[in-house]
């Protein structure tokens, strides 16, 4: 492979976001809204032909447009290899009067040959399965959605009378540890649920964003060492100061966390949620506040500063993200790289070019180009690429090297050869000199899809892989955070004999219901909602009855996690967000980005899974 071309993205000031009307690129807004509108029509249409009066869809989107403004003749283009991305599918907008103004919509849904369940089935069975009124039940007759909303409201944390976040868990049974805190990453699905619900509850999201921004401003010290200004907290809690007789906030920046690692993901999630808030509310006054602009810049300065790097990826310590214990994810983990890319693209939309903003935007553009090239080329693994690596020569020197990182083929673990299907592919866990971590990590792959770090073909291939390896990656309870588990000697040396991360438990191949929202978003984005539907049905069989555990254990995720908290808030809101999106796919727009045509495409040899 030749050296990456250095591509400069011209800064198009006309697309700089300074006002509500041009905050997103016109193409992005148009394409996403067209798809969303199309989806709403498809769902409403099919539902309206039913006799069940209890099935309802949201008749209005958040901007107040009614569904009757346009008719959309939709053909969700399903590729021959198993489903083309809806976002890239054909949606034809027809003026209302083209059919006499009666508002009748024609929906042509082609089934996906790659899945047993067709799109028609997705719409035939009320999502939520078996309970009365077509809704899944929690075991006591209450609908799961109702229970989830109720549980969510129980988790609200108040500061000076305002809701500022949600507790990680409200399990009265176990040891509290730090689960009585508001975790930044945990709040993301909570915030999204609040934004996506019919009467969006935006205040809590705004308060959360402002409170965590305020905490960022604190001087952060671990022992005698002062952390970077931009570091966002992993978590915070409200305590009553007995001396001052008032509520105060106490934040953790990694100083009290297991392993004393700062959360690299917090700042990225904060920027992503800020963009979601802005996209949902059209309230640009928040992101345009000088202190909010400054907060974003501080986060970005931590990642864009010059150093010794030879790669555009971000060098991290183990345990710096959702997997917050030693799990061999140090180096350049895909989860952080994908979140980094997502946050860069969100910041690109929100940053104002005034003062030093323009220069920062130029740095962001360059990094976006370099990062996407690097990840799309070097992290991508499918059957063809695996075969290439298997045949790599080593000790190559100079620019002409094919095996750039000098990966020794003998280091490819046996399981990959078994696991890799002919159809499908994924971004591997980590790439650094002589090291490829071939493990599958769900968060990084789904975030790559939502942020368009994955090309459309790669996004499709990831969903293909999930279908092909359903038993391994979804099993009985969605979803495996990582696959496969580290066992025996490897577990000893990689985790340091961590008793919480034994094989197929917790971060080491455990199953996390919260990840359902990410899978659902990726499924809808790639035009494969049937994948989400299958996963949601599995969750609905057990999650509420089991008391909304944090995670499940076992190869298939059959057992409630050994140390899992019950009533884990993000298990509850992960379910809510998944349901809110599948029932009203326009909600995807709140968390998903459209492809940026200016980002260079990779020149990889394509395997069969790429031929969409
Ligand atoms: C555990 C998880 C972490 C999560 C926290 C609170 O530490 O590993 O990702 O944020 O619990 O739920």
Short mmCIF file of N, CA and C and ligand atoms in Angstrom, two decimals, residues 167-169 178-179 181 183-186 234-235 258 265 321-325 335 481 500 506-507 512 550 565 568-570, ligand 1:
data_model
loop_
_atom_site.label_atom_id
_atom_site.label_comp_id
_atom_site.label_asym_id
_atom_site.label_seq_id
_atom_site.Cartn_x
_atom_site.Cartn_y
_atom_site.Cartn_z
N UNK A 167 -28.52 8.72 38.81
CA UNK A 167 -27.66 7.78 39.54
C UNK A 167 -27.29 6.62 38.61
N UNK A 168 -26.10 6.06 38.79
CA UNK A 168 -25.72 4.92 37.94
C UNK A 168 -26.65 3.74 38.19
N UNK A 169 -27.00 3.53 39.46
CA UNK A 169 -27.90 2.41 39.78
C UNK A 169 -28.65 2.75 41.06
N UNK A 178 -19.41 3.16 43.91
CA UNK A 178 -19.62 4.49 43.31
C UNK A 178 -20.86 4.51 42.41
N UNK A 179 -21.74 3.54 42.59
CA UNK A 179 -22.94 3.50 41.76
C UNK A 179 -23.97 4.55 42.20
N UNK A 181 -23.33 7.59 42.09
CA UNK A 181 -22.85 8.80 41.44
C UNK A 181 -23.50 8.97 40.06
N UNK A 183 -22.57 9.21 36.44
CA UNK A 183 -21.46 8.99 35.51
C UNK A 183 -21.76 9.71 34.20
N UNK A 184 -20.74 10.37 33.66
CA UNK A 184 -20.96 11.12 32.41
C UNK A 184 -21.38 10.16 31.30
N UNK A 185 -20.64 9.06 31.13
CA UNK A 185 -20.98 8.15 30.02
C UNK A 185 -22.34 7.50 30.25
N UNK A 186 -22.66 7.19 31.50
CA UNK A 186 -23.95 6.55 31.78
C UNK A 186 -25.11 7.49 31.49
N UNK A 234 -15.27 11.63 35.36
CA UNK A 234 -15.90 10.34 35.07
C UNK A 234 -17.28 10.36 35.69
N UNK A 235 -17.34 10.94 36.91
CA UNK A 235 -18.61 10.93 37.64
C UNK A 235 -18.61 12.05 38.68
N UNK A 258 -11.08 2.99 40.09
CA UNK A 258 -10.21 1.81 40.09
C UNK A 258 -9.13 2.00 39.02
N UNK A 265 -13.12 9.08 27.55
CA UNK A 265 -14.39 9.14 26.81
C UNK A 265 -15.33 10.24 27.30
N UNK A 321 -12.14 4.11 29.46
CA UNK A 321 -13.45 4.34 28.85
C UNK A 321 -14.48 3.47 29.56
N UNK A 322 -15.51 3.04 28.85
CA UNK A 322 -16.54 2.22 29.49
C UNK A 322 -15.90 1.01 30.17
N UNK A 323 -14.93 0.43 29.51
CA UNK A 323 -14.15 -0.64 30.14
C UNK A 323 -13.12 0.06 31.02
N UNK A 324 -13.49 0.24 32.29
CA UNK A 324 -12.66 1.09 33.14
C UNK A 324 -11.80 0.27 34.11
N UNK A 325 -11.38 -0.90 33.66
CA UNK A 325 -10.42 -1.72 34.41
C UNK A 325 -9.43 -2.27 33.41
N UNK A 335 -12.72 1.98 20.65
CA UNK A 335 -13.82 2.76 21.27
C UNK A 335 -13.44 4.23 21.37
N UNK A 481 -20.02 -7.01 25.07
CA UNK A 481 -19.22 -5.79 25.03
C UNK A 481 -17.92 -6.04 24.25
N UNK A 500 -13.00 -9.73 38.91
CA UNK A 500 -14.29 -9.24 38.38
C UNK A 500 -14.39 -9.49 36.88
N UNK A 506 -18.63 -9.56 32.97
CA UNK A 506 -18.37 -8.12 33.06
C UNK A 506 -17.73 -7.60 31.77
N UNK A 507 -16.57 -6.95 31.85
CA UNK A 507 -15.97 -6.41 30.63
C UNK A 507 -15.33 -7.49 29.77
N UNK A 512 -24.04 -6.68 27.94
CA UNK A 512 -24.49 -5.42 28.54
C UNK A 512 -25.75 -4.92 27.84
N UNK A 550 -27.14 -4.75 35.42
CA UNK A 550 -26.07 -4.01 34.71
C UNK A 550 -25.49 -4.85 33.57
N UNK A 565 -25.15 -4.87 39.39
CA UNK A 565 -26.14 -4.10 40.11
C UNK A 565 -27.50 -4.32 39.46
N UNK A 568 -29.96 -0.82 37.15
CA UNK A 568 -28.86 -0.03 36.59
C UNK A 568 -29.49 0.94 35.60
N UNK A 569 -29.28 2.23 35.83
CA UNK A 569 -30.03 3.22 35.05
C UNK A 569 -29.77 3.11 33.55
N UNK A 570 -28.53 2.89 33.14
CA UNK A 570 -28.32 2.88 31.69
C UNK A 570 -28.81 1.57 31.04
C1 LIG B 1 -18.71 0.37 35.76
C2 LIG B 1 -18.58 0.38 34.26
C3 LIG B 1 -18.55 1.79 33.72
C4 LIG B 1 -19.77 2.53 34.20
C5 LIG B 1 -19.89 2.47 35.71
C6 LIG B 1 -21.19 3.06 36.22
O1 LIG B 1 -17.60 0.92 36.36
O2 LIG B 1 -17.42 -0.29 33.88
O3 LIG B 1 -18.48 1.77 32.32
O4 LIG B 1 -19.72 3.85 33.76
O5 LIG B 1 -19.86 1.13 36.15
O6 LIG B 1 -22.27 2.40 35.69
#
